[in-house]
Amino acid sequence: MDPGTILAVVELSATTLSCIGKYYAGVKNARADIQRLSNELKGFHVVSQKVQELVQRSQATRLAISTDFTNVAKQSLLDITALEERLDPSKRGRMMKRVGVRALKWPLTSKEVDECITKLERNKLTLSLALNTDQISLLIDMDANVTSLTHNQNLDEQNRLLVTLPCAVGASFDSYFRQHESQCVPSTRVDLLGRIQKWSNDHERCIFWLNGMAGTGKSTIARTVAYIFRKQRSLGASFFFSRGVGDLGHATHFVCTIAHQLADASPLLKRYICEAITKHHNIAMHGLHNQWKELIVQPLTRLNGQWPTLNLVIDALDECEDQEDVKLILQLFVETKESPIRLGFREMPDIIHQDLVLQDIRRPIIEHDITVFLQYQLHQIGLERDLQGWPDETSIKMLVQASDCYSSTLQQSVASLETITGLRNSVFT
């Protein structure tokens, strides 16, 4: 088959579609017929494009043997040419210039539209059937396009529904708001992080309660754990409370934020959560208990083992300003214990869980972590100030022995060294 024939069919069908579009915009009394003809011609145009692609790929070697294919391509070209000549408004240029686009008149009767549609349907069907072996490739491609289009449409609708859920800005561990907050220095907290990793595979205790005094590094650990879970694709959501910082200081958007992140973590959960939003369109106006039930518990229950266990990392729950909300959130966590989700957070008593009190960690482990931490942080300061060989190991050992603080408190103390005048002479000798 001559590739030029199918190319002419493709180009002419596109031109005719454009012509029909002008009528649809300028003629009102025949829009139903215009739309029917446009839809059928679009379908034919898509098939003709697929045929053109196949001809180009195979260089017509397989398609040339089909006489029916050649004949229907030629007939299609004749039919569309005749249709284009009837519709082309440029052939009435003088009238359009005189009275404008509104003077356009649809030149086809409904019966003629039916005849055109019948020809297009016949040519499209014959063209498809005549492809023989290539028809399989054509249909697969078309089906893939339709499936992809449907999938994209579903995703767009799901995203539209999720946007209706109000979220707490900056709640997740990796938010812009927290981009400068540190994680555990490499080679520190090794034992602790290992215990949390082991817990994440424990199917008996779904809650890990990390407890400790202020400044012992709970938030730093929480950020590190969330980061590890995300790398392992097992992070469902994270929420870091922060007293006095907008929506992070209260629980108003807590459940909706968790639901939004869970939807991003699992396509199947996204579907179930969006179905819940569709069913309860004003769910964000409900109380936390009902939000948790509809947006979290029921979608998780519907997973029924179809998705791996997900982890939630909740930090600083004690910084939620409304203590009644804190109590309610703790109750909500209990309701999730049979779901494929795990909770890691602090300040959560009276619930069956695996807990760890940071200040109870053995002193040798603490001293090792402090040593590594100081070496790392002070080395960074030394590089920035061009201090060669600073600090020495003896000075670091003296600092470790004198330390009675940990993590964020220690880090703040080290950071303050950068502001001291005469750093080398004033701090270390």
XYZ file of C-alpha atoms in Angstrom:
429
model
C 0.000 0.000 0.000
C 1.132 3.534 -0.788
C 1.856 5.280 2.570
C 0.777 8.552 0.944
C -2.829 7.379 0.716
C -3.299 6.772 4.436
C -1.377 9.978 5.188
C -3.846 11.893 2.992
C -6.744 10.240 4.864
C -5.304 11.257 8.223
C -4.655 14.848 7.192
C -8.000 15.329 5.453
C -9.977 13.855 8.368
C -8.188 16.278 10.701
C -9.003 19.223 8.406
C -12.646 18.162 8.200
C -12.853 17.874 11.977
C -11.585 21.440 12.271
C -14.218 22.541 9.777
C -16.972 20.793 11.751
C -15.734 22.560 14.882
C -16.387 25.942 13.258
C -19.981 24.929 12.567
C -20.454 23.755 16.134
C -19.346 27.156 17.391
C -21.411 29.163 14.896
C -24.567 27.118 14.299
C -27.030 26.362 17.084
C -29.989 24.660 15.411
C -28.074 21.581 14.221
C -25.691 20.923 17.096
C -26.944 17.385 17.753
C -26.169 16.331 14.163
C -22.873 18.213 14.210
C -21.828 16.479 17.432
C -22.785 13.019 16.117
C -20.812 13.479 12.926
C -17.863 14.965 14.797
C -17.719 12.026 17.225
C -17.776 9.451 14.430
C -15.143 11.273 12.424
C -12.930 11.516 15.518
C -13.142 7.743 15.941
C -12.250 7.187 12.304
C -9.376 9.679 12.579
C -7.901 7.791 15.543
C -8.020 4.469 13.642
C -6.469 6.024 10.545
C -3.621 7.443 12.667
C -2.929 3.974 14.092
C -2.870 2.534 10.590
C -0.426 5.235 9.518
C 1.859 4.386 12.449
C 1.782 0.685 11.553
C 2.513 1.416 7.895
C 5.473 3.565 8.860
C 6.860 0.937 11.229
C 6.532 -1.969 8.810
C 7.252 0.090 5.666
C 4.056 -1.376 4.248
C 5.605 -4.850 3.808
C 2.877 -6.682 5.679
C -0.035 -4.420 4.812
C 0.604 -4.229 1.069
C -0.756 -7.724 0.478
C -4.239 -6.692 1.629
C -6.307 -5.526 -1.367
C -9.261 -4.829 0.916
C -7.089 -2.545 3.025
C -5.935 -0.555 -0.016
C -9.443 -0.274 -1.366
C -11.004 0.925 1.885
C -8.259 3.511 2.358
C -8.950 4.894 -1.122
C -12.702 4.827 -0.561
C -12.283 6.610 2.773
C -10.287 9.322 1.047
C -13.049 9.803 -1.540
C -15.809 9.907 1.106
C -14.037 12.377 3.367
C -13.066 14.556 0.400
C -16.726 14.787 -0.617
C -17.729 15.602 2.967
C -15.017 18.234 3.304
C -16.152 19.951 0.104
C -19.710 20.157 1.444
C -18.601 21.593 4.762
C -15.635 23.847 3.972
C -16.834 27.370 4.926
C -13.943 28.947 2.992
C -15.834 28.225 -0.201
C -18.412 30.736 1.035
C -15.809 33.345 1.879
C -17.664 36.310 0.395
C -20.788 35.632 2.419
C -18.756 35.216 5.632
C -16.973 38.514 5.083
C -20.271 40.255 4.428
C -22.399 38.978 7.294
C -19.923 37.251 9.632
C -19.665 33.761 11.167
C -23.234 33.836 12.441
C -24.390 33.517 8.804
C -22.972 29.956 8.634
C -25.640 27.407 7.826
C -25.230 23.696 8.409
C -25.373 22.264 4.878
C -26.387 18.690 5.760
C -29.776 17.284 6.634
C -30.129 14.731 9.426
C -30.545 12.028 6.807
C -27.329 13.054 5.081
C -25.547 13.069 8.434
C -26.789 9.511 9.020
C -25.451 8.457 5.624
C -22.049 10.021 6.342
C -21.890 8.319 9.721
C -22.777 4.970 8.139
C -19.961 5.325 5.603
C -17.488 6.319 8.285
C -18.514 3.400 10.502
C -18.233 0.942 7.584
C -14.844 2.265 6.507
C -13.552 2.277 10.072
C -14.677 -1.302 10.654
C -13.318 -2.580 7.345
C -10.068 -0.738 7.910
C -9.660 -2.356 11.308
C -10.575 -5.866 10.185
C -8.330 -5.654 7.119
C -5.298 -5.161 9.323
C -5.238 -8.929 10.007
C -2.268 -9.590 12.280
C -1.595 -5.882 12.677
C -5.111 -5.442 13.977
C -4.016 -7.095 17.217
C -1.314 -4.497 17.749
C -3.742 -1.745 16.813
C -6.415 -2.878 19.230
C -3.888 -3.344 22.020
C -2.611 0.173 21.538
C -6.123 1.607 21.435
C -7.137 -0.317 24.521
C -4.013 0.872 26.322
C -4.841 4.461 25.426
C -8.415 4.114 26.653
C -7.240 2.418 29.851
C -4.619 5.099 30.406
C -7.166 7.850 29.783
C -9.638 6.266 32.202
C -6.887 5.824 34.785
C -5.801 9.446 34.447
C -9.395 10.624 34.719
C -9.831 8.575 37.887
C -6.641 10.025 39.338
C -7.797 13.555 38.536
C -11.100 12.922 40.289
C -9.375 11.378 43.299
C -7.005 14.328 43.575
C -9.956 16.693 43.359
C -11.630 14.883 46.261
C -8.459 14.847 48.371
C -8.068 18.587 47.970
C -11.340 19.002 49.864
C -9.636 17.632 52.990
C -8.017 20.479 54.959
C -4.434 19.639 55.896
C -2.112 21.013 58.565
C 0.703 22.765 56.726
C 4.128 21.565 57.848
C 2.883 18.473 59.684
C 4.974 15.878 57.857
C 8.559 15.191 58.888
C 9.893 16.264 55.475
C 7.898 19.478 55.128
C 9.442 22.784 54.106
C 8.789 24.012 57.633
C 11.164 21.331 59.016
C 13.793 21.215 56.283
C 16.538 22.566 58.576
C 15.738 20.256 61.490
C 18.337 17.546 61.882
C 18.226 13.769 61.963
C 20.431 11.469 63.983
C 24.096 11.791 63.102
C 25.354 8.648 61.291
C 26.627 5.912 63.656
C 24.595 7.293 66.593
C 21.438 5.834 68.112
C 22.322 2.583 66.356
C 20.888 0.321 69.055
C 17.745 2.386 69.465
C 17.035 2.598 65.742
C 17.610 -1.129 65.491
C 15.046 -1.759 68.217
C 12.507 0.402 66.419
C 13.181 -1.442 63.175
C 12.629 -4.748 64.963
C 9.435 -3.406 66.484
C 8.110 -2.422 63.038
C 8.084 -6.142 62.177
C 6.377 -7.089 65.448
C 2.784 -8.116 64.784
C 1.862 -8.265 68.462
C 2.548 -4.722 69.688
C 1.383 -2.105 67.222
C 2.537 0.920 69.242
C 6.061 2.047 70.081
C 6.102 4.718 72.770
C 9.308 6.737 72.872
C 9.522 8.587 76.164
C 12.123 10.948 77.549
C 12.894 14.251 79.185
C 13.004 17.482 77.193
C 16.142 17.770 75.087
C 16.870 14.043 74.904
C 16.281 13.961 71.141
C 12.855 12.410 70.740
C 11.930 14.587 67.766
C 15.291 13.987 66.112
C 14.769 10.250 66.465
C 11.211 10.550 65.157
C 12.424 12.388 62.045
C 15.125 9.777 61.497
C 12.695 6.895 61.880
C 10.213 8.536 59.503
C 12.998 8.985 56.966
C 14.022 5.322 57.281
C 10.426 4.139 56.898
C 9.968 6.299 53.827
C 13.089 4.836 52.208
C 11.658 1.388 52.940
C 8.288 2.473 51.497
C 6.597 1.598 54.764
C 5.790 5.127 55.956
C 2.057 5.728 55.944
C 2.067 9.226 57.414
C 3.778 11.494 59.905
C 2.442 14.316 62.048
C 4.713 16.488 64.167
C 2.801 18.626 66.637
C 4.274 21.982 67.596
C 2.657 24.183 70.220
C 1.730 27.650 68.996
C 2.574 26.966 65.332
C -0.652 27.320 63.363
C -2.494 24.053 62.705
C 0.373 22.090 64.271
C -0.635 23.254 67.728
C -4.059 21.611 67.682
C -5.779 18.512 66.309
C -8.415 20.146 64.089
C -6.846 18.857 60.849
C -5.007 15.885 62.352
C -7.130 13.091 60.859
C -7.566 14.743 57.449
C -3.812 15.268 57.214
C -3.113 11.629 58.085
C -5.726 10.495 55.538
C -4.188 12.657 52.835
C -0.720 11.205 53.432
C -2.032 7.634 53.553
C -3.694 8.220 50.199
C -0.318 9.217 48.782
C 1.316 6.127 50.284
C -1.043 3.553 48.787
C -3.053 3.761 45.527
C -5.560 1.286 46.942
C -5.979 3.295 50.130
C -6.336 6.412 48.006
C -9.258 4.838 46.219
C -10.971 3.747 49.454
C -10.402 7.114 51.153
C -11.788 8.971 48.143
C -14.842 6.728 48.155
C -15.344 7.675 51.801
C -15.091 11.373 50.914
C -17.644 10.881 48.136
C -20.002 9.135 50.537
C -19.496 11.739 53.285
C -18.780 14.919 51.336
C -18.656 17.065 54.477
C -16.561 14.639 56.511
C -14.039 17.377 57.359
C -16.778 19.085 59.367
C -17.366 15.975 61.522
C -15.752 15.246 64.865
C -12.357 13.566 65.026
C -13.847 10.236 66.055
C -16.101 10.008 62.996
C -13.344 11.295 60.707
C -11.009 8.593 61.998
C -13.614 5.906 61.513
C -14.560 6.876 57.942
C -11.219 8.099 56.579
C -8.752 5.831 58.392
C -10.179 2.714 60.027
C -12.650 1.609 57.358
C -10.316 2.163 54.383
C -7.555 0.292 56.243
C -9.931 -2.550 57.052
C -10.879 -2.839 53.384
C -7.246 -3.476 52.465
C -7.666 -6.986 53.878
C -4.006 -7.907 53.459
C -3.678 -6.406 49.960
C -1.012 -3.922 51.077
C 2.029 -4.235 53.356
C 1.925 -2.821 56.871
C 2.325 0.954 57.048
C 3.852 2.967 59.881
C 2.601 6.229 61.350
C 5.089 8.475 63.123
C 3.460 10.926 65.545
C 5.705 13.323 67.435
C 5.103 15.686 70.354
C 1.488 14.768 70.978
C 1.893 16.509 74.337
C 2.253 19.795 72.437
C -1.344 19.583 71.217
C -2.972 22.493 73.035
C -6.356 20.864 73.755
C -5.853 18.052 76.264
C -9.315 16.668 75.499
C -8.217 16.189 71.895
C -5.091 14.425 73.145
C -7.225 11.969 75.106
C -9.456 11.423 72.078
C -6.498 10.792 69.763
C -5.169 8.176 72.175
C -8.534 6.437 72.052
C -8.487 6.564 68.256
C -5.104 4.840 68.176
C -6.543 1.923 70.106
C -9.212 1.454 67.437
C -6.490 0.995 64.816
C -4.672 -1.847 66.540
C -6.258 -4.513 64.308
C -5.521 -2.555 61.116
C -2.413 -2.912 58.917
C -0.839 0.179 60.397
C 1.648 0.831 63.154
C 2.156 3.861 65.353
C 5.397 5.360 66.575
C 5.198 8.358 68.874
C 5.838 9.588 72.370
C 3.796 10.640 75.409
C 1.196 7.888 75.168
C 0.561 6.060 78.473
C -1.936 3.388 79.430
C -1.994 1.564 76.093
C -0.447 -1.806 75.286
C 2.781 -0.916 73.568
C 6.524 -1.362 73.438
C 8.125 1.574 75.184
C 11.576 2.992 75.656
C 12.684 5.692 78.119
C 15.660 7.505 76.633
C 17.284 8.487 79.904
C 17.386 4.795 80.882
C 19.789 3.918 78.062
C 23.120 2.645 79.418
C 25.825 5.290 79.911
C 28.448 3.655 77.607
C 25.996 3.823 74.705
C 25.204 7.454 75.492
C 28.906 8.347 75.708
C 29.597 6.669 72.357
C 26.791 8.610 70.675
C 27.877 11.901 72.254
C 31.463 11.283 71.089
C 30.385 10.634 67.508
C 28.022 13.601 67.644
C 30.682 16.008 68.917
C 33.261 14.772 66.441
C 30.851 15.329 63.589
C 29.504 18.732 64.662
C 32.825 20.218 65.760
C 34.503 18.935 62.609
C 31.908 20.869 60.572
C 32.670 24.037 62.564
C 36.384 23.471 62.037
C 35.917 23.190 58.284
C 33.847 26.362 58.154
C 36.439 28.314 60.213
C 39.467 26.692 58.559
C 40.735 25.343 61.885
C 43.305 22.649 61.157
C 43.364 19.681 63.577
C 40.653 21.201 65.751
C 39.429 19.970 68.163
C 41.817 17.367 69.515
C 40.618 14.027 70.905
C 41.520 14.956 74.512
C 39.206 17.978 74.399
C 36.387 15.871 73.000
C 36.821 13.273 75.762
C 36.691 16.029 78.382
C 33.445 17.318 76.872
C 31.932 13.825 76.792
C 32.787 13.229 80.450
C 31.277 16.575 81.421
C 28.081 16.085 79.398
C 24.812 15.435 81.160
C 22.666 16.428 78.192
C 21.870 14.845 74.896
C 20.842 15.415 71.261
C 18.981 18.659 70.598
C 20.155 20.317 73.823
C 23.753 19.343 73.115
C 23.410 20.358 69.492
C 22.187 23.811 70.464
C 25.142 24.160 72.803
C 27.595 23.159 70.082
C 25.969 25.490 67.550
C 26.368 28.391 69.962
C 30.136 27.882 69.883
C 30.186 29.378 66.397
C 29.197 32.769 67.778
C 31.945 32.944 70.404
C 34.707 35.410 69.606
C 38.187 33.898 69.569
C 36.798 30.395 69.093
C 40.128 28.540 69.068
C 41.616 30.132 72.169
C 38.461 30.599 74.206
C 37.000 27.122 73.939
C 39.880 24.696 73.481
C 43.534 24.923 74.347
